[in-house]
mmCIF file of N, CA and C in Angstrom:
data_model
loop_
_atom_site.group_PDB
_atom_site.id
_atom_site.type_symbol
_atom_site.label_atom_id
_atom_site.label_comp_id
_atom_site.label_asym_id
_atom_site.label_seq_id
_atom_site.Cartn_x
_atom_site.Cartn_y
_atom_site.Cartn_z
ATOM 1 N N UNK A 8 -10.323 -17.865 20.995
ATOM 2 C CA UNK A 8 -10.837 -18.656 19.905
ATOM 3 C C UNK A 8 -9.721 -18.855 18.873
ATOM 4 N N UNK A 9 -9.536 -19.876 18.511
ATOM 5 C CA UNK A 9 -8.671 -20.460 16.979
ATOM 6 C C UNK A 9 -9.102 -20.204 15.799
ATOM 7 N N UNK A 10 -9.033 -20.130 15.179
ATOM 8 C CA UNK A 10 -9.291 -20.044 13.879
ATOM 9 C C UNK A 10 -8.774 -20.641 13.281
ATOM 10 N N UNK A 11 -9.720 -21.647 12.350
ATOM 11 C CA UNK A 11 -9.168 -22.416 11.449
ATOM 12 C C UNK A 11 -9.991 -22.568 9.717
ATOM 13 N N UNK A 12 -9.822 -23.423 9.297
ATOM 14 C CA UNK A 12 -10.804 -23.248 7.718
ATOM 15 C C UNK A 12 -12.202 -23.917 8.091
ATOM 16 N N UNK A 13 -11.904 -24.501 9.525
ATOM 17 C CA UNK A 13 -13.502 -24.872 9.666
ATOM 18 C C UNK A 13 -14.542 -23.734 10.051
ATOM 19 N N UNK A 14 -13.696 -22.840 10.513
ATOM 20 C CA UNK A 14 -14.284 -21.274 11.202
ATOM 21 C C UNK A 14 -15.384 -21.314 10.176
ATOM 22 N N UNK A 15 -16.472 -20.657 10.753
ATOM 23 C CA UNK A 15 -17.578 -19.867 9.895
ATOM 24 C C UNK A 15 -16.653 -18.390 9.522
ATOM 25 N N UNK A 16 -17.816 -18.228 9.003
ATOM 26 C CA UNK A 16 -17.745 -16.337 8.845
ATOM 27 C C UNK A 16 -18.176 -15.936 10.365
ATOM 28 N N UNK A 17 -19.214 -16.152 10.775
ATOM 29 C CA UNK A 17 -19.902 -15.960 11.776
ATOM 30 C C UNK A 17 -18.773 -15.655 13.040
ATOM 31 N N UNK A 18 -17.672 -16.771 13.282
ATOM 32 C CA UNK A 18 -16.620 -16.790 13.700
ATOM 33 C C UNK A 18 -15.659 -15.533 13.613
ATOM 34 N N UNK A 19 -15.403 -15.501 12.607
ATOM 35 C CA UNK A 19 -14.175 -14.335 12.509
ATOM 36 C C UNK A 19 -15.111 -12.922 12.390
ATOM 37 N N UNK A 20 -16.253 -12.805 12.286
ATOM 38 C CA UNK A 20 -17.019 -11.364 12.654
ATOM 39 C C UNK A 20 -16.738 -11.032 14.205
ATOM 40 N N UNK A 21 -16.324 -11.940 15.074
ATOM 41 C CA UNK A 21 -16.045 -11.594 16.391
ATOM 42 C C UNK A 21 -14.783 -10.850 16.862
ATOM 43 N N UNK A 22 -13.958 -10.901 15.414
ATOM 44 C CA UNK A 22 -12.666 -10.734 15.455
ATOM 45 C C UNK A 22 -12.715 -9.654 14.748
ATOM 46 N N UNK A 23 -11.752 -8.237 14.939
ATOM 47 C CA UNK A 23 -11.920 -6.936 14.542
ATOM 48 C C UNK A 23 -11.386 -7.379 13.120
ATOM 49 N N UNK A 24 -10.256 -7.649 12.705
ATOM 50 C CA UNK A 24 -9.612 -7.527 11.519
ATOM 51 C C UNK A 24 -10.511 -8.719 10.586
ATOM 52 N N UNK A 25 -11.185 -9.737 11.236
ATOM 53 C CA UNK A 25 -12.101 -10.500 10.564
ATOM 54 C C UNK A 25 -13.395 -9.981 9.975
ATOM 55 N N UNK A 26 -13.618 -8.523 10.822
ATOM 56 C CA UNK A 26 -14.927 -8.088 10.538
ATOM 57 C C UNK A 26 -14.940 -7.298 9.263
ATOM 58 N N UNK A 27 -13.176 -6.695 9.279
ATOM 59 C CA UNK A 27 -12.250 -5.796 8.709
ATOM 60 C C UNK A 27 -12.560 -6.527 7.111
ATOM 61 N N UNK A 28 -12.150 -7.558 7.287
ATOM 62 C CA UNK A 28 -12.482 -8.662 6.051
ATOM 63 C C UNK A 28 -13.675 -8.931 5.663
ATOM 64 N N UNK A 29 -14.362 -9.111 5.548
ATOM 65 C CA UNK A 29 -15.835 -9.437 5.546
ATOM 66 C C UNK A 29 -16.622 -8.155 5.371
ATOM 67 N N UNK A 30 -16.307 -7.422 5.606
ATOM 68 C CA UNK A 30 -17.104 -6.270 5.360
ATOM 69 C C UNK A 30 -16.183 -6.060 3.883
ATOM 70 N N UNK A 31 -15.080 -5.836 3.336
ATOM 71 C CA UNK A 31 -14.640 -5.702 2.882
ATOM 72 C C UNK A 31 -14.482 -6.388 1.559
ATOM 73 N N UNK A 32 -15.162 -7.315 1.496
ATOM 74 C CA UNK A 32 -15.169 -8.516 1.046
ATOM 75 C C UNK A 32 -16.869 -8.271 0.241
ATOM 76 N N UNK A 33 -17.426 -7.971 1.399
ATOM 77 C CA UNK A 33 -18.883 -7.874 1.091
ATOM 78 C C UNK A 33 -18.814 -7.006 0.087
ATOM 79 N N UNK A 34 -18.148 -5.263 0.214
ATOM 80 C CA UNK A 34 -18.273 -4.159 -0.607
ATOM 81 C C UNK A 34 -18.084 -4.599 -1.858
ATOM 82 N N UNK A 35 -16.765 -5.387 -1.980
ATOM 83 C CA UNK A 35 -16.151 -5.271 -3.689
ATOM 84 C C UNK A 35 -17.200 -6.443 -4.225
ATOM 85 N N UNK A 36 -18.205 -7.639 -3.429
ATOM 86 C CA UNK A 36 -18.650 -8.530 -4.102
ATOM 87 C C UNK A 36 -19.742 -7.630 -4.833
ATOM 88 N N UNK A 37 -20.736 -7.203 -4.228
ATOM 89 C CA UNK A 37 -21.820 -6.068 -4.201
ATOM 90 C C UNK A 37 -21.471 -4.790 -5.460
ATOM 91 N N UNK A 38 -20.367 -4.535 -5.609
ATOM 92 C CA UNK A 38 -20.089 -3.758 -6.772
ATOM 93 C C UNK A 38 -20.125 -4.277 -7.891
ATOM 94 N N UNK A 39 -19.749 -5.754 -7.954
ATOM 95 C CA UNK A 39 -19.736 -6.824 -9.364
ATOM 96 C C UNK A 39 -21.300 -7.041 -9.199
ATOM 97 N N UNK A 40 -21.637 -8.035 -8.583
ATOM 98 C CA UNK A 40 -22.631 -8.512 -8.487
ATOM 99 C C UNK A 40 -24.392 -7.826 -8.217
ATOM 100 N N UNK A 41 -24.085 -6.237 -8.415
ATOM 101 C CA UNK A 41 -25.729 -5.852 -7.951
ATOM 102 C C UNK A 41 -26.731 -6.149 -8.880
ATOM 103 N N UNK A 42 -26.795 -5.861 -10.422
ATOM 104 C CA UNK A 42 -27.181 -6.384 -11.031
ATOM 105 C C UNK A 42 -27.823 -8.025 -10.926
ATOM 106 N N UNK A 43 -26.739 -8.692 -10.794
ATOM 107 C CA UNK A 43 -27.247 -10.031 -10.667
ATOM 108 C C UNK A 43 -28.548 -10.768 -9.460
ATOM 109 N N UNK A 44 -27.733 -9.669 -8.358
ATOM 110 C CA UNK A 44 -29.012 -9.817 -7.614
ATOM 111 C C UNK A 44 -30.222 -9.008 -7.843
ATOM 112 N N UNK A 45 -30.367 -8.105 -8.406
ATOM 113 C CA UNK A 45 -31.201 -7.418 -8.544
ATOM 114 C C UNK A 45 -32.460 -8.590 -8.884
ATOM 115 N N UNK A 46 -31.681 -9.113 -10.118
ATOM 116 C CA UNK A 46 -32.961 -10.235 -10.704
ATOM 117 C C UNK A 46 -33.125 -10.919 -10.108
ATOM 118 N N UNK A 47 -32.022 -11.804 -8.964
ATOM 119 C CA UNK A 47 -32.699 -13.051 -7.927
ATOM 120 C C UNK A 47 -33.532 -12.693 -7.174
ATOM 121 N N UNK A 48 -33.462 -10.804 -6.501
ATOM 122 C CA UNK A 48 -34.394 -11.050 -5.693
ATOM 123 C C UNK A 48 -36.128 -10.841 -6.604
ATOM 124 N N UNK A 49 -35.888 -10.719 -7.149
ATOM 125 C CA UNK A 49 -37.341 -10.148 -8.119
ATOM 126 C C UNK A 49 -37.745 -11.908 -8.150
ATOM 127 N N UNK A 50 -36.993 -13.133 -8.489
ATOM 128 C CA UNK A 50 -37.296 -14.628 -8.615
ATOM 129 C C UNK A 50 -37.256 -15.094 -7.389
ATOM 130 N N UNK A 51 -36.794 -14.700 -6.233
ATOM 131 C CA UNK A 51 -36.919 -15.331 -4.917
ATOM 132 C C UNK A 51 -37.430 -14.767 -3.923
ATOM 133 N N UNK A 52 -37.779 -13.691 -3.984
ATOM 134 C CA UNK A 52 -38.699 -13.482 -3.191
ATOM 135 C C UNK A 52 -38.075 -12.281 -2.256
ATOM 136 N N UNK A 53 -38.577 -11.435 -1.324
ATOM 137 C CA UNK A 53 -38.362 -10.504 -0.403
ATOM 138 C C UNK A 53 -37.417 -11.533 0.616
ATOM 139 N N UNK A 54 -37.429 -12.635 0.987
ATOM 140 C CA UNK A 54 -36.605 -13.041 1.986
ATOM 141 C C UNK A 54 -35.260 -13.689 1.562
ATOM 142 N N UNK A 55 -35.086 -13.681 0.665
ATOM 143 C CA UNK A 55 -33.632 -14.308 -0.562
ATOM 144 C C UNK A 55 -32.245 -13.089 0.507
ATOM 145 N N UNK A 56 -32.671 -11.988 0.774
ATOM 146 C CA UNK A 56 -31.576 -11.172 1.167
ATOM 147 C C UNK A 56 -31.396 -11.911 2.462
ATOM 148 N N UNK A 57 -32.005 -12.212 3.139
ATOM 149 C CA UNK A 57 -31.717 -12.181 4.479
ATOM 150 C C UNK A 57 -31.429 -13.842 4.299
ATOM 151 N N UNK A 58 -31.732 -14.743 3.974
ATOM 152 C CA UNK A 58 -31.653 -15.818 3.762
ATOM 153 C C UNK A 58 -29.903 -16.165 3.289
ATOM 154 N N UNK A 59 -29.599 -15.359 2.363
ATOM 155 C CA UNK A 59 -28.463 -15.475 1.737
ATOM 156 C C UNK A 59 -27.451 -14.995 2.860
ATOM 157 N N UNK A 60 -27.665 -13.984 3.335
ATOM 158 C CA UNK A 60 -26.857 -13.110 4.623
ATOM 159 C C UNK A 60 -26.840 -14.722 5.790
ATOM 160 N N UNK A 61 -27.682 -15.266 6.067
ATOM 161 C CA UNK A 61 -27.598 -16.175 6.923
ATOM 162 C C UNK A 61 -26.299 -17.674 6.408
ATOM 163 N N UNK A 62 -26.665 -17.737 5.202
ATOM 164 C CA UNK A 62 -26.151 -18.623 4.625
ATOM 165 C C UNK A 62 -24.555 -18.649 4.709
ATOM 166 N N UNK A 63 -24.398 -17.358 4.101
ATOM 167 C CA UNK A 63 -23.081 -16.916 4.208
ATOM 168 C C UNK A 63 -22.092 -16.841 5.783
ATOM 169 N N UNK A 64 -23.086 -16.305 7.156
ATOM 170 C CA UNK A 64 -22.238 -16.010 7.915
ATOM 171 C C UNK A 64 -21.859 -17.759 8.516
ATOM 172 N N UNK A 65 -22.618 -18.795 7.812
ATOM 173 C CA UNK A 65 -22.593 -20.128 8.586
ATOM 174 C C UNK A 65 -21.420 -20.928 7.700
ATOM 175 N N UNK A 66 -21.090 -20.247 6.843
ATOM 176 C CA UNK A 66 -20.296 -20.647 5.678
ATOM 177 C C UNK A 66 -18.630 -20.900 6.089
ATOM 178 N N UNK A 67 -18.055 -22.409 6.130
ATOM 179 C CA UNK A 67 -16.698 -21.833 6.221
ATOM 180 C C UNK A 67 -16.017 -21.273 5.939
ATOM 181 N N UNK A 68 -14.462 -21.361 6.296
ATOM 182 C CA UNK A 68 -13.395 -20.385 5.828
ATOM 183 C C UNK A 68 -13.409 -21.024 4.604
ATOM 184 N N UNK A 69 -12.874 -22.273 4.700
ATOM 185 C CA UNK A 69 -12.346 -23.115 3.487
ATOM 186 C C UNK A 69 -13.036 -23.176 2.194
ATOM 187 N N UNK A 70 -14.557 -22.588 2.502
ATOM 188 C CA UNK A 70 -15.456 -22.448 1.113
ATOM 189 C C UNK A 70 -14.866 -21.194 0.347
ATOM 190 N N UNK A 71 -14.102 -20.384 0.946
ATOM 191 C CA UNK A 71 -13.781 -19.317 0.059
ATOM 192 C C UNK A 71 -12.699 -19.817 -0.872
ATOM 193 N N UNK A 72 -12.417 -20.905 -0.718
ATOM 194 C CA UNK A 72 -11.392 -21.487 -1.905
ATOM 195 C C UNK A 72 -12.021 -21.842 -3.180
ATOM 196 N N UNK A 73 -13.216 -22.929 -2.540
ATOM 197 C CA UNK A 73 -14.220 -23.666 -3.593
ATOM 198 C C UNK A 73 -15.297 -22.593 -4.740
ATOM 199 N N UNK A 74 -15.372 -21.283 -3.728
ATOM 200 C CA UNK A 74 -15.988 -20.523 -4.453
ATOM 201 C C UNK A 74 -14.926 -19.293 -5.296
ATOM 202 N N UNK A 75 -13.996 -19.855 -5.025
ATOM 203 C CA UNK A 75 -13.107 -19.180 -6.178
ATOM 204 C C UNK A 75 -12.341 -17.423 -5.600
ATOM 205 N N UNK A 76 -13.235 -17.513 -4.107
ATOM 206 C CA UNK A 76 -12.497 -15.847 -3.430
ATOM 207 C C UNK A 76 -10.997 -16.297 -3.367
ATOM 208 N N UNK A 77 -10.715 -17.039 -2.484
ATOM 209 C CA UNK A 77 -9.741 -16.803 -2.245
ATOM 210 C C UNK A 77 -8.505 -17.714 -2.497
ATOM 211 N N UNK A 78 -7.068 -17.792 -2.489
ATOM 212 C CA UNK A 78 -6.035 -18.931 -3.157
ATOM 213 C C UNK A 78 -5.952 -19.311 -1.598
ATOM 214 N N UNK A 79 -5.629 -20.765 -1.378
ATOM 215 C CA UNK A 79 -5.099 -21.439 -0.144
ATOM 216 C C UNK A 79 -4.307 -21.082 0.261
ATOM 217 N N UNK A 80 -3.006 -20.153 -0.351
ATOM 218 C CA UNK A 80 -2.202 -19.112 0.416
ATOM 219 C C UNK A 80 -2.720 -18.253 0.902
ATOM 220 N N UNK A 81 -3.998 -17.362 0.382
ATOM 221 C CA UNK A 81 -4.262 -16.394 1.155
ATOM 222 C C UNK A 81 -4.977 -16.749 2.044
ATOM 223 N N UNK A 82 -5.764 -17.933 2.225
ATOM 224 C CA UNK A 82 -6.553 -18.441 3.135
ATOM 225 C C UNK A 82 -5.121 -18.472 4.167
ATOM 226 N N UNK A 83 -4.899 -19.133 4.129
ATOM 227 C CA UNK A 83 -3.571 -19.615 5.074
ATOM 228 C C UNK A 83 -3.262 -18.400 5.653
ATOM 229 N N UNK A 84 -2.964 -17.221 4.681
ATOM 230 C CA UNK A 84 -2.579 -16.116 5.639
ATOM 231 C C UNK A 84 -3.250 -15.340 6.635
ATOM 232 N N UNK A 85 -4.866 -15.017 5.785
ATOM 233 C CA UNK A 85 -5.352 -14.913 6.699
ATOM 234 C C UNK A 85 -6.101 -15.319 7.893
ATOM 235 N N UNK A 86 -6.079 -16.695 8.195
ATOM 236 C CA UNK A 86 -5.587 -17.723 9.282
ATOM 237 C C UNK A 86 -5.176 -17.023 10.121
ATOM 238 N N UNK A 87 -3.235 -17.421 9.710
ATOM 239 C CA UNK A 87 -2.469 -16.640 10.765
ATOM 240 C C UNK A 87 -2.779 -15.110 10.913
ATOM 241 N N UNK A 88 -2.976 -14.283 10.718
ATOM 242 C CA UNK A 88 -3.563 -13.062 10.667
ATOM 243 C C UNK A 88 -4.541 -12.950 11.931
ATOM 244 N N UNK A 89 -5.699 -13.620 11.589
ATOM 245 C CA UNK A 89 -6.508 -13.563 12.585
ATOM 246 C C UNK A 89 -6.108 -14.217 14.045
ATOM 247 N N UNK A 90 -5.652 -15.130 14.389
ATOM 248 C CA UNK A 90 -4.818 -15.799 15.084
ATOM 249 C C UNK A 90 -4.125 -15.105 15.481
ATOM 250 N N UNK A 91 -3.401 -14.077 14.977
ATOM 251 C CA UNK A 91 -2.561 -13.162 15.728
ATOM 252 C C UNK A 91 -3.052 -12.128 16.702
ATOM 253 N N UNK A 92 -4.501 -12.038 16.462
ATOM 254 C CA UNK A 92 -4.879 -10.769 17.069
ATOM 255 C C UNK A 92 -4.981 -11.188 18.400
#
């Protein structure tokens, strides 16, 4: 498989150092953000977790730019990164 910015998440979970990422990724968001969800799920309902988890793994690479994770260099790197394995 290639990897490119069209990749999902879903995609690079197949890939060890992708999973490496993403899990990793998940921890430090979840340390900022518990609070915040705390209150969405109380406004959206019991299925908002799993809903959001879905959302995310269908999500491209390239959205991690738009949502502010990551710089197009690091996208880029970790590209080649994964690609290497």
């Amino acid at each position: 498989m290639i990897i490119t910015r069209l990749s999902t998440i879903e995609d690079i979970m197949k890939i060890r150092k992708g999973r490496e990422f993403v899990l990793n990724s998940v921890n430090r968001s979840k340390e900022k953000e518990e609070h915040r969800e705390e209150e969405e799920r109380k406004s959206m309902g019991a299925g908002s977790d799993r809903m959001g988890q879905a959302m995310m793994m269908e999500m491209p690479l390239g959205s991690l730019i738009s949502y502010g994770r990551m710089t197009e260099e690091a996208l880029d790197e970790l590209i080649e990164e994964l690609n290497a394995e």
